[in-house]
JSON list of N, CA, C and O in Angstrom, two decimals:
[
{"chain": "A", "resi": 1, "resn": "UNK", "atom": "N", "xyz": [-0.41, -22.05, -4.55]},
{"chain": "A", "resi": 1, "resn": "UNK", "atom": "CA", "xyz": [-1.81, -21.69, -4.65]},
{"chain": "A", "resi": 1, "resn": "UNK", "atom": "C", "xyz": [-2.53, -21.94, -3.33]},
{"chain": "A", "resi": 1, "resn": "UNK", "atom": "O", "xyz": [-3.42, -21.20, -2.97]},
{"chain": "A", "resi": 2, "resn": "UNK", "atom": "N", "xyz": [-2.12, -23.00, -2.64]},
{"chain": "A", "resi": 2, "resn": "UNK", "atom": "CA", "xyz": [-2.74, -23.29, -1.35]},
{"chain": "A", "resi": 2, "resn": "UNK", "atom": "C", "xyz": [-2.48, -22.17, -0.35]},
{"chain": "A", "resi": 2, "resn": "UNK", "atom": "O", "xyz": [-3.34, -21.87, 0.48]},
{"chain": "A", "resi": 3, "resn": "UNK", "atom": "N", "xyz": [-1.29, -21.56, -0.43]},
{"chain": "A", "resi": 3, "resn": "UNK", "atom": "CA", "xyz": [-0.97, -20.47, 0.47]},
{"chain": "A", "resi": 3, "resn": "UNK", "atom": "C", "xyz": [-1.88, -19.27, 0.27]},
{"chain": "A", "resi": 3, "resn": "UNK", "atom": "O", "xyz": [-2.29, -18.62, 1.23]},
{"chain": "A", "resi": 4, "resn": "UNK", "atom": "N", "xyz": [-2.21, -18.99, -0.98]},
{"chain": "A", "resi": 4, "resn": "UNK", "atom": "CA", "xyz": [-3.10, -17.87, -1.29]},
{"chain": "A", "resi": 4, "resn": "UNK", "atom": "C", "xyz": [-4.51, -18.15, -0.78]},
{"chain": "A", "resi": 4, "resn": "UNK", "atom": "O", "xyz": [-5.15, -17.27, -0.19]},
{"chain": "A", "resi": 5, "resn": "UNK", "atom": "N", "xyz": [-4.98, -19.38, -0.95]},
{"chain": "A", "resi": 5, "resn": "UNK", "atom": "CA", "xyz": [-6.31, -19.76, -0.46]},
{"chain": "A", "resi": 5, "resn": "UNK", "atom": "C", "xyz": [-6.35, -19.68, 1.06]},
{"chain": "A", "resi": 5, "resn": "UNK", "atom": "O", "xyz": [-7.30, -19.16, 1.64]},
{"chain": "A", "resi": 6, "resn": "UNK", "atom": "N", "xyz": [-5.31, -20.19, 1.71]},
{"chain": "A", "resi": 6, "resn": "UNK", "atom": "CA", "xyz": [-5.25, -20.13, 3.17]},
{"chain": "A", "resi": 6, "resn": "UNK", "atom": "C", "xyz": [-5.21, -18.69, 3.66]},
{"chain": "A", "resi": 6, "resn": "UNK", "atom": "O", "xyz": [-5.85, -18.34, 4.66]},
{"chain": "A", "resi": 7, "resn": "UNK", "atom": "N", "xyz": [-4.49, -17.84, 2.95]},
{"chain": "A", "resi": 7, "resn": "UNK", "atom": "CA", "xyz": [-4.40, -16.43, 3.32]},
{"chain": "A", "resi": 7, "resn": "UNK", "atom": "C", "xyz": [-5.79, -15.78, 3.28]},
{"chain": "A", "resi": 7, "resn": "UNK", "atom": "O", "xyz": [-6.18, -15.06, 4.20]},
{"chain": "A", "resi": 8, "resn": "UNK", "atom": "N", "xyz": [-6.53, -16.03, 2.22]},
{"chain": "A", "resi": 8, "resn": "UNK", "atom": "CA", "xyz": [-7.86, -15.43, 2.11]},
{"chain": "A", "resi": 8, "resn": "UNK", "atom": "C", "xyz": [-8.85, -16.03, 3.12]},
{"chain": "A", "resi": 8, "resn": "UNK", "atom": "O", "xyz": [-9.75, -15.33, 3.58]},
{"chain": "A", "resi": 9, "resn": "UNK", "atom": "N", "xyz": [-8.68, -17.29, 3.45]},
{"chain": "A", "resi": 9, "resn": "UNK", "atom": "CA", "xyz": [-9.55, -17.88, 4.45]},
{"chain": "A", "resi": 9, "resn": "UNK", "atom": "C", "xyz": [-9.29, -17.29, 5.83]},
{"chain": "A", "resi": 9, "resn": "UNK", "atom": "O", "xyz": [-10.22, -17.04, 6.58]},
{"chain": "A", "resi": 10, "resn": "UNK", "atom": "N", "xyz": [-8.03, -17.07, 6.17]},
{"chain": "A", "resi": 10, "resn": "UNK", "atom": "CA", "xyz": [-7.72, -16.53, 7.49]},
{"chain": "A", "resi": 10, "resn": "UNK", "atom": "C", "xyz": [-8.00, -15.04, 7.57]},
{"chain": "A", "resi": 10, "resn": "UNK", "atom": "O", "xyz": [-8.27, -14.52, 8.66]},
{"chain": "A", "resi": 11, "resn": "UNK", "atom": "N", "xyz": [-7.94, -14.33, 6.45]},
{"chain": "A", "resi": 11, "resn": "UNK", "atom": "CA", "xyz": [-8.16, -12.88, 6.46]},
{"chain": "A", "resi": 11, "resn": "UNK", "atom": "C", "xyz": [-9.45, -12.47, 5.76]},
{"chain": "A", "resi": 11, "resn": "UNK", "atom": "O", "xyz": [-9.63, -11.32, 5.39]},
{"chain": "A", "resi": 12, "resn": "UNK", "atom": "N", "xyz": [-10.35, -13.41, 5.59]},
{"chain": "A", "resi": 12, "resn": "UNK", "atom": "CA", "xyz": [-11.61, -13.13, 4.91]},
{"chain": "A", "resi": 12, "resn": "UNK", "atom": "C", "xyz": [-12.45, -12.07, 5.61]},
{"chain": "A", "resi": 12, "resn": "UNK", "atom": "O", "xyz": [-13.07, -11.22, 4.97]},
{"chain": "A", "resi": 13, "resn": "UNK", "atom": "N", "xyz": [-12.48, -12.11, 6.93]},
{"chain": "A", "resi": 13, "resn": "UNK", "atom": "CA", "xyz": [-13.28, -11.12, 7.68]},
{"chain": "A", "resi": 13, "resn": "UNK", "atom": "C", "xyz": [-12.75, -9.71, 7.46]},
{"chain": "A", "resi": 13, "resn": "UNK", "atom": "O", "xyz": [-13.52, -8.76, 7.33]},
{"chain": "A", "resi": 14, "resn": "UNK", "atom": "N", "xyz": [-11.44, -9.58, 7.37]},
{"chain": "A", "resi": 14, "resn": "UNK", "atom": "CA", "xyz": [-10.84, -8.27, 7.13]},
{"chain": "A", "resi": 14, "resn": "UNK", "atom": "C", "xyz": [-11.18, -7.76, 5.74]},
{"chain": "A", "resi": 14, "resn": "UNK", "atom": "O", "xyz": [-11.52, -6.59, 5.56]},
{"chain": "A", "resi": 15, "resn": "UNK", "atom": "N", "xyz": [-11.13, -8.63, 4.75]},
{"chain": "A", "resi": 15, "resn": "UNK", "atom": "CA", "xyz": [-11.46, -8.24, 3.37]},
{"chain": "A", "resi": 15, "resn": "UNK", "atom": "C", "xyz": [-12.94, -7.87, 3.27]},
{"chain": "A", "resi": 15, "resn": "UNK", "atom": "O", "xyz": [-13.29, -6.88, 2.63]},
{"chain": "A", "resi": 16, "resn": "UNK", "atom": "N", "xyz": [-13.80, -8.64, 3.91]},
{"chain": "A", "resi": 16, "resn": "UNK", "atom": "CA", "xyz": [-15.24, -8.37, 3.86]},
{"chain": "A", "resi": 16, "resn": "UNK", "atom": "C", "xyz": [-15.58, -7.07, 4.58]},
{"chain": "A", "resi": 16, "resn": "UNK", "atom": "O", "xyz": [-16.46, -6.32, 4.14]},
{"chain": "A", "resi": 17, "resn": "UNK", "atom": "N", "xyz": [-14.89, -6.77, 5.66]},
{"chain": "A", "resi": 17, "resn": "UNK", "atom": "CA", "xyz": [-15.19, -5.54, 6.40]},
{"chain": "A", "resi": 17, "resn": "UNK", "atom": "C", "xyz": [-14.66, -4.29, 5.70]},
{"chain": "A", "resi": 17, "resn": "UNK", "atom": "O", "xyz": [-15.15, -3.20, 5.95]},
{"chain": "A", "resi": 18, "resn": "UNK", "atom": "N", "xyz": [-13.66, -4.43, 4.82]},
{"chain": "A", "resi": 18, "resn": "UNK", "atom": "CA", "xyz": [-13.09, -3.29, 4.11]},
{"chain": "A", "resi": 18, "resn": "UNK", "atom": "C", "xyz": [-12.95, -3.59, 2.61]},
{"chain": "A", "resi": 18, "resn": "UNK", "atom": "O", "xyz": [-11.84, -3.62, 2.08]},
{"chain": "A", "resi": 19, "resn": "UNK", "atom": "N", "xyz": [-14.05, -3.77, 1.90]},
{"chain": "A", "resi": 19, "resn": "UNK", "atom": "CA", "xyz": [-13.93, -4.15, 0.49]},
{"chain": "A", "resi": 19, "resn": "UNK", "atom": "C", "xyz": [-13.37, -3.03, -0.39]},
{"chain": "A", "resi": 19, "resn": "UNK", "atom": "O", "xyz": [-12.69, -3.29, -1.37]},
{"chain": "A", "resi": 20, "resn": "UNK", "atom": "N", "xyz": [-13.65, -1.79, -0.02]},
{"chain": "A", "resi": 20, "resn": "UNK", "atom": "CA", "xyz": [-13.15, -0.67, -0.83]},
{"chain": "A", "resi": 20, "resn": "UNK", "atom": "C", "xyz": [-11.64, -0.59, -0.78]},
{"chain": "A", "resi": 20, "resn": "UNK", "atom": "O", "xyz": [-10.99, -0.42, -1.82]},
{"chain": "A", "resi": 21, "resn": "UNK", "atom": "N", "xyz": [-11.08, -0.72, 0.40]},
{"chain": "A", "resi": 21, "resn": "UNK", "atom": "CA", "xyz": [-9.62, -0.67, 0.53]},
{"chain": "A", "resi": 21, "resn": "UNK", "atom": "C", "xyz": [-8.98, -1.85, -0.19]},
{"chain": "A", "resi": 21, "resn": "UNK", "atom": "O", "xyz": [-7.96, -1.69, -0.87]},
{"chain": "A", "resi": 22, "resn": "UNK", "atom": "N", "xyz": [-9.57, -3.02, -0.06]},
{"chain": "A", "resi": 22, "resn": "UNK", "atom": "CA", "xyz": [-9.03, -4.21, -0.73]},
{"chain": "A", "resi": 22, "resn": "UNK", "atom": "C", "xyz": [-9.06, -4.03, -2.25]},
{"chain": "A", "resi": 22, "resn": "UNK", "atom": "O", "xyz": [-8.06, -4.31, -2.93]},
{"chain": "A", "resi": 23, "resn": "UNK", "atom": "N", "xyz": [-10.18, -3.55, -2.78]},
{"chain": "A", "resi": 23, "resn": "UNK", "atom": "CA", "xyz": [-10.29, -3.35, -4.23]},
{"chain": "A", "resi": 23, "resn": "UNK", "atom": "C", "xyz": [-9.32, -2.28, -4.71]},
{"chain": "A", "resi": 23, "resn": "UNK", "atom": "O", "xyz": [-8.71, -2.41, -5.77]},
{"chain": "A", "resi": 24, "resn": "UNK", "atom": "N", "xyz": [-9.17, -1.21, -3.93]},
{"chain": "A", "resi": 24, "resn": "UNK", "atom": "CA", "xyz": [-8.25, -0.13, -4.30]},
{"chain": "A", "resi": 24, "resn": "UNK", "atom": "C", "xyz": [-6.82, -0.65, -4.39]},
{"chain": "A", "resi": 24, "resn": "UNK", "atom": "O", "xyz": [-6.12, -0.39, -5.37]},
{"chain": "A", "resi": 25, "resn": "UNK", "atom": "N", "xyz": [-6.38, -1.38, -3.38]},
{"chain": "A", "resi": 25, "resn": "UNK", "atom": "CA", "xyz": [-5.02, -1.91, -3.40]},
{"chain": "A", "resi": 25, "resn": "UNK", "atom": "C", "xyz": [-4.84, -2.96, -4.49]},
{"chain": "A", "resi": 25, "resn": "UNK", "atom": "O", "xyz": [-3.78, -3.04, -5.11]},
{"chain": "A", "resi": 26, "resn": "UNK", "atom": "N", "xyz": [-5.87, -3.75, -4.75]},
{"chain": "A", "resi": 26, "resn": "UNK", "atom": "CA", "xyz": [-5.77, -4.75, -5.82]},
{"chain": "A", "resi": 26, "resn": "UNK", "atom": "C", "xyz": [-5.58, -4.07, -7.17]},
{"chain": "A", "resi": 26, "resn": "UNK", "atom": "O", "xyz": [-4.75, -4.49, -7.98]},
{"chain": "A", "resi": 27, "resn": "UNK", "atom": "N", "xyz": [-6.33, -2.99, -7.42]},
{"chain": "A", "resi": 27, "resn": "UNK", "atom": "CA", "xyz": [-6.20, -2.26, -8.68]},
{"chain": "A", "resi": 27, "resn": "UNK", "atom": "C", "xyz": [-4.83, -1.58, -8.76]},
{"chain": "A", "resi": 27, "resn": "UNK", "atom": "O", "xyz": [-4.17, -1.61, -9.81]},
{"chain": "A", "resi": 28, "resn": "UNK", "atom": "N", "xyz": [-4.40, -0.96, -7.67]},
{"chain": "A", "resi": 28, "resn": "UNK", "atom": "CA", "xyz": [-3.10, -0.28, -7.69]},
{"chain": "A", "resi": 28, "resn": "UNK", "atom": "C", "xyz": [-1.94, -1.24, -7.94]},
{"chain": "A", "resi": 28, "resn": "UNK", "atom": "O", "xyz": [-1.08, -0.97, -8.77]},
{"chain": "A", "resi": 29, "resn": "UNK", "atom": "N", "xyz": [-1.93, -2.36, -7.23]},
{"chain": "A", "resi": 29, "resn": "UNK", "atom": "CA", "xyz": [-0.83, -3.31, -7.41]},
{"chain": "A", "resi": 29, "resn": "UNK", "atom": "C", "xyz": [-0.92, -4.02, -8.76]},
{"chain": "A", "resi": 29, "resn": "UNK", "atom": "O", "xyz": [0.11, -4.29, -9.39]},
{"chain": "A", "resi": 30, "resn": "UNK", "atom": "N", "xyz": [-2.13, -4.29, -9.22]},
{"chain": "A", "resi": 30, "resn": "UNK", "atom": "CA", "xyz": [-2.29, -4.92, -10.53]},
{"chain": "A", "resi": 30, "resn": "UNK", "atom": "C", "xyz": [-1.83, -4.01, -11.66]},
{"chain": "A", "resi": 30, "resn": "UNK", "atom": "O", "xyz": [-1.08, -4.43, -12.54]},
{"chain": "A", "resi": 31, "resn": "UNK", "atom": "N", "xyz": [-2.25, -2.76, -11.62]},
{"chain": "A", "resi": 31, "resn": "UNK", "atom": "CA", "xyz": [-1.84, -1.83, -12.67]},
{"chain": "A", "resi": 31, "resn": "UNK", "atom": "C", "xyz": [-0.35, -1.50, -12.55]},
{"chain": "A", "resi": 31, "resn": "UNK", "atom": "O", "xyz": [0.33, -1.34, -13.56]},
{"chain": "A", "resi": 32, "resn": "UNK", "atom": "N", "xyz": [0.16, -1.42, -11.33]},
{"chain": "A", "resi": 32, "resn": "UNK", "atom": "CA", "xyz": [1.59, -1.19, -11.14]},
{"chain": "A", "resi": 32, "resn": "UNK", "atom": "C", "xyz": [2.42, -2.32, -11.70]},
{"chain": "A", "resi": 32, "resn": "UNK", "atom": "O", "xyz": [3.44, -2.09, -12.36]},
{"chain": "A", "resi": 33, "resn": "UNK", "atom": "N", "xyz": [1.99, -3.54, -11.49]},
{"chain": "A", "resi": 33, "resn": "UNK", "atom": "CA", "xyz": [2.69, -4.69, -12.05]},
{"chain": "A", "resi": 33, "resn": "UNK", "atom": "C", "xyz": [2.65, -4.70, -13.57]},
{"chain": "A", "resi": 33, "resn": "UNK", "atom": "O", "xyz": [3.64, -5.04, -14.23]},
{"chain": "A", "resi": 34, "resn": "UNK", "atom": "N", "xyz": [1.52, -4.30, -14.13]},
{"chain": "A", "resi": 34, "resn": "UNK", "atom": "CA", "xyz": [1.40, -4.24, -15.59]},
{"chain": "A", "resi": 34, "resn": "UNK", "atom": "C", "xyz": [2.36, -3.19, -16.15]},
{"chain": "A", "resi": 34, "resn": "UNK", "atom": "O", "xyz": [3.06, -3.44, -17.14]},
{"chain": "A", "resi": 35, "resn": "UNK", "atom": "N", "xyz": [2.41, -2.01, -15.53]},
{"chain": "A", "resi": 35, "resn": "UNK", "atom": "CA", "xyz": [3.29, -0.94, -16.01]},
{"chain": "A", "resi": 35, "resn": "UNK", "atom": "C", "xyz": [4.75, -1.34, -15.91]},
{"chain": "A", "resi": 35, "resn": "UNK", "atom": "O", "xyz": [5.54, -1.12, -16.84]},
{"chain": "A", "resi": 36, "resn": "UNK", "atom": "N", "xyz": [5.14, -1.94, -14.81]},
{"chain": "A", "resi": 36, "resn": "UNK", "atom": "CA", "xyz": [6.53, -2.39, -14.64]},
{"chain": "A", "resi": 36, "resn": "UNK", "atom": "C", "xyz": [6.86, -3.47, -15.67]},
{"chain": "A", "resi": 36, "resn": "UNK", "atom": "O", "xyz": [7.93, -3.46, -16.27]},
{"chain": "A", "resi": 37, "resn": "UNK", "atom": "N", "xyz": [5.94, -4.39, -15.89]},
{"chain": "A", "resi": 37, "resn": "UNK", "atom": "CA", "xyz": [6.16, -5.44, -16.89]},
{"chain": "A", "resi": 37, "resn": "UNK", "atom": "C", "xyz": [6.30, -4.87, -18.28]},
{"chain": "A", "resi": 37, "resn": "UNK", "atom": "O", "xyz": [7.17, -5.28, -19.06]},
{"chain": "A", "resi": 38, "resn": "UNK", "atom": "N", "xyz": [5.47, -3.91, -18.64]},
{"chain": "A", "resi": 38, "resn": "UNK", "atom": "CA", "xyz": [5.58, -3.27, -19.95]},
{"chain": "A", "resi": 38, "resn": "UNK", "atom": "C", "xyz": [6.91, -2.52, -20.08]},
{"chain": "A", "resi": 38, "resn": "UNK", "atom": "O", "xyz": [7.53, -2.53, -21.13]},
{"chain": "A", "resi": 39, "resn": "UNK", "atom": "N", "xyz": [7.35, -1.88, -19.00]},
{"chain": "A", "resi": 39, "resn": "UNK", "atom": "CA", "xyz": [8.60, -1.13, -19.04]},
{"chain": "A", "resi": 39, "resn": "UNK", "atom": "C", "xyz": [9.78, -2.07, -19.29]},
{"chain": "A", "resi": 39, "resn": "UNK", "atom": "O", "xyz": [10.64, -1.79, -20.13]},
{"chain": "A", "resi": 40, "resn": "UNK", "atom": "N", "xyz": [9.83, -3.18, -18.57]},
{"chain": "A", "resi": 40, "resn": "UNK", "atom": "CA", "xyz": [10.97, -4.08, -18.69]},
{"chain": "A", "resi": 40, "resn": "UNK", "atom": "C", "xyz": [10.92, -4.93, -19.96]},
{"chain": "A", "resi": 40, "resn": "UNK", "atom": "O", "xyz": [11.95, -5.41, -20.42]},
{"chain": "A", "resi": 41, "resn": "UNK", "atom": "N", "xyz": [9.73, -5.12, -20.54]},
{"chain": "A", "resi": 41, "resn": "UNK", "atom": "CA", "xyz": [9.62, -5.94, -21.73]},
{"chain": "A", "resi": 41, "resn": "UNK", "atom": "C", "xyz": [9.41, -5.12, -23.00]},
{"chain": "A", "resi": 41, "resn": "UNK", "atom": "O", "xyz": [9.14, -5.69, -24.06]},
{"chain": "A", "resi": 42, "resn": "UNK", "atom": "N", "xyz": [9.53, -3.81, -22.93]},
{"chain": "A", "resi": 42, "resn": "UNK", "atom": "CA", "xyz": [9.26, -2.95, -24.09]},
{"chain": "A", "resi": 42, "resn": "UNK", "atom": "C", "xyz": [10.21, -3.26, -25.25]},
{"chain": "A", "resi": 42, "resn": "UNK", "atom": "O", "xyz": [9.78, -3.30, -26.41]},
{"chain": "A", "resi": 43, "resn": "UNK", "atom": "N", "xyz": [11.49, -3.49, -24.96]},
{"chain": "A", "resi": 43, "resn": "UNK", "atom": "CA", "xyz": [12.44, -3.77, -26.03]},
{"chain": "A", "resi": 43, "resn": "UNK", "atom": "C", "xyz": [12.12, -5.10, -26.72]},
{"chain": "A", "resi": 43, "resn": "UNK", "atom": "O", "xyz": [12.16, -5.19, -27.94]},
{"chain": "A", "resi": 44, "resn": "UNK", "atom": "N", "xyz": [11.80, -6.11, -25.94]},
{"chain": "A", "resi": 44, "resn": "UNK", "atom": "CA", "xyz": [11.46, -7.41, -26.52]},
{"chain": "A", "resi": 44, "resn": "UNK", "atom": "C", "xyz": [10.20, -7.31, -27.38]},
{"chain": "A", "resi": 44, "resn": "UNK", "atom": "O", "xyz": [10.13, -7.89, -28.47]},
{"chain": "A", "resi": 45, "resn": "UNK", "atom": "N", "xyz": [9.21, -6.56, -26.91]},
{"chain": "A", "resi": 45, "resn": "UNK", "atom": "CA", "xyz": [7.98, -6.38, -27.68]},
{"chain": "A", "resi": 45, "resn": "UNK", "atom": "C", "xyz": [8.27, -5.63, -28.98]},
{"chain": "A", "resi": 45, "resn": "UNK", "atom": "O", "xyz": [7.75, -5.99, -30.04]},
{"chain": "A", "resi": 46, "resn": "UNK", "atom": "N", "xyz": [9.12, -4.62, -28.93]},
{"chain": "A", "resi": 46, "resn": "UNK", "atom": "CA", "xyz": [9.47, -3.87, -30.13]},
{"chain": "A", "resi": 46, "resn": "UNK", "atom": "C", "xyz": [10.19, -4.77, -31.14]},
{"chain": "A", "resi": 46, "resn": "UNK", "atom": "O", "xyz": [9.94, -4.67, -32.35]},
{"chain": "A", "resi": 47, "resn": "UNK", "atom": "N", "xyz": [11.09, -5.63, -30.67]},
{"chain": "A", "resi": 47, "resn": "UNK", "atom": "CA", "xyz": [11.78, -6.56, -31.57]},
{"chain": "A", "resi": 47, "resn": "UNK", "atom": "C", "xyz": [10.80, -7.51, -32.24]},
{"chain": "A", "resi": 47, "resn": "UNK", "atom": "O", "xyz": [10.91, -7.78, -33.44]},
{"chain": "A", "resi": 48, "resn": "UNK", "atom": "N", "xyz": [9.85, -8.02, -31.47]},
{"chain": "A", "resi": 48, "resn": "UNK", "atom": "CA", "xyz": [8.88, -8.94, -32.06]},
{"chain": "A", "resi": 48, "resn": "UNK", "atom": "C", "xyz": [7.97, -8.22, -33.05]},
{"chain": "A", "resi": 48, "resn": "UNK", "atom": "O", "xyz": [7.61, -8.78, -34.10]},
{"chain": "A", "resi": 49, "resn": "UNK", "atom": "N", "xyz": [7.60, -6.98, -32.75]},
{"chain": "A", "resi": 49, "resn": "UNK", "atom": "CA", "xyz": [6.76, -6.22, -33.68]},
{"chain": "A", "resi": 49, "resn": "UNK", "atom": "C", "xyz": [7.51, -5.93, -34.97]},
{"chain": "A", "resi": 49, "resn": "UNK", "atom": "O", "xyz": [6.93, -5.95, -36.06]},
{"chain": "A", "resi": 50, "resn": "UNK", "atom": "N", "xyz": [8.82, -5.66, -34.89]},
{"chain": "A", "resi": 50, "resn": "UNK", "atom": "CA", "xyz": [9.58, -5.41, -36.12]},
{"chain": "A", "resi": 50, "resn": "UNK", "atom": "C", "xyz": [9.72, -6.69, -36.95]},
{"chain": "A", "resi": 50, "resn": "UNK", "atom": "O", "xyz": [9.71, -6.62, -38.18]},
{"chain": "A", "resi": 51, "resn": "UNK", "atom": "N", "xyz": [9.80, -7.84, -36.29]},
{"chain": "A", "resi": 51, "resn": "UNK", "atom": "CA", "xyz": [9.82, -9.10, -37.03]},
{"chain": "A", "resi": 51, "resn": "UNK", "atom": "C", "xyz": [8.51, -9.34, -37.76]},
{"chain": "A", "resi": 51, "resn": "UNK", "atom": "O", "xyz": [8.50, -9.81, -38.89]},
{"chain": "A", "resi": 52, "resn": "UNK", "atom": "N", "xyz": [7.41, -9.02, -37.11]},
{"chain": "A", "resi": 52, "resn": "UNK", "atom": "CA", "xyz": [6.11, -9.20, -37.73]},
{"chain": "A", "resi": 52, "resn": "UNK", "atom": "C", "xyz": [5.96, -8.26, -38.93]},
{"chain": "A", "resi": 52, "resn": "UNK", "atom": "O", "xyz": [5.41, -8.64, -39.96]},
{"chain": "A", "resi": 53, "resn": "UNK", "atom": "N", "xyz": [6.47, -7.03, -38.81]},
{"chain": "A", "resi": 53, "resn": "UNK", "atom": "CA", "xyz": [6.37, -6.05, -39.89]},
{"chain": "A", "resi": 53, "resn": "UNK", "atom": "C", "xyz": [7.14, -6.51, -41.13]},
{"chain": "A", "resi": 53, "resn": "UNK", "atom": "O", "xyz": [6.77, -6.18, -42.25]},
{"chain": "A", "resi": 54, "resn": "UNK", "atom": "N", "xyz": [8.22, -7.23, -40.91]},
{"chain": "A", "resi": 54, "resn": "UNK", "atom": "CA", "xyz": [9.01, -7.74, -42.05]},
{"chain": "A", "resi": 54, "resn": "UNK", "atom": "C", "xyz": [8.26, -8.82, -42.71]},
{"chain": "A", "resi": 54, "resn": "UNK", "atom": "O", "xyz": [8.15, -9.16, -43.77]}
]
């Protein structure tokens, strides 16, 4: 966690000068991670849903 805080402290000026690009990449990587996670965990989720249905 300290590494992330240090990263934002050292690159804060870059983020502040380009907030649109930062927000765009944050949304793209966040949604991409969600889609990949859903893809790889779809079978496990289906198994748990079938257990609940029983």
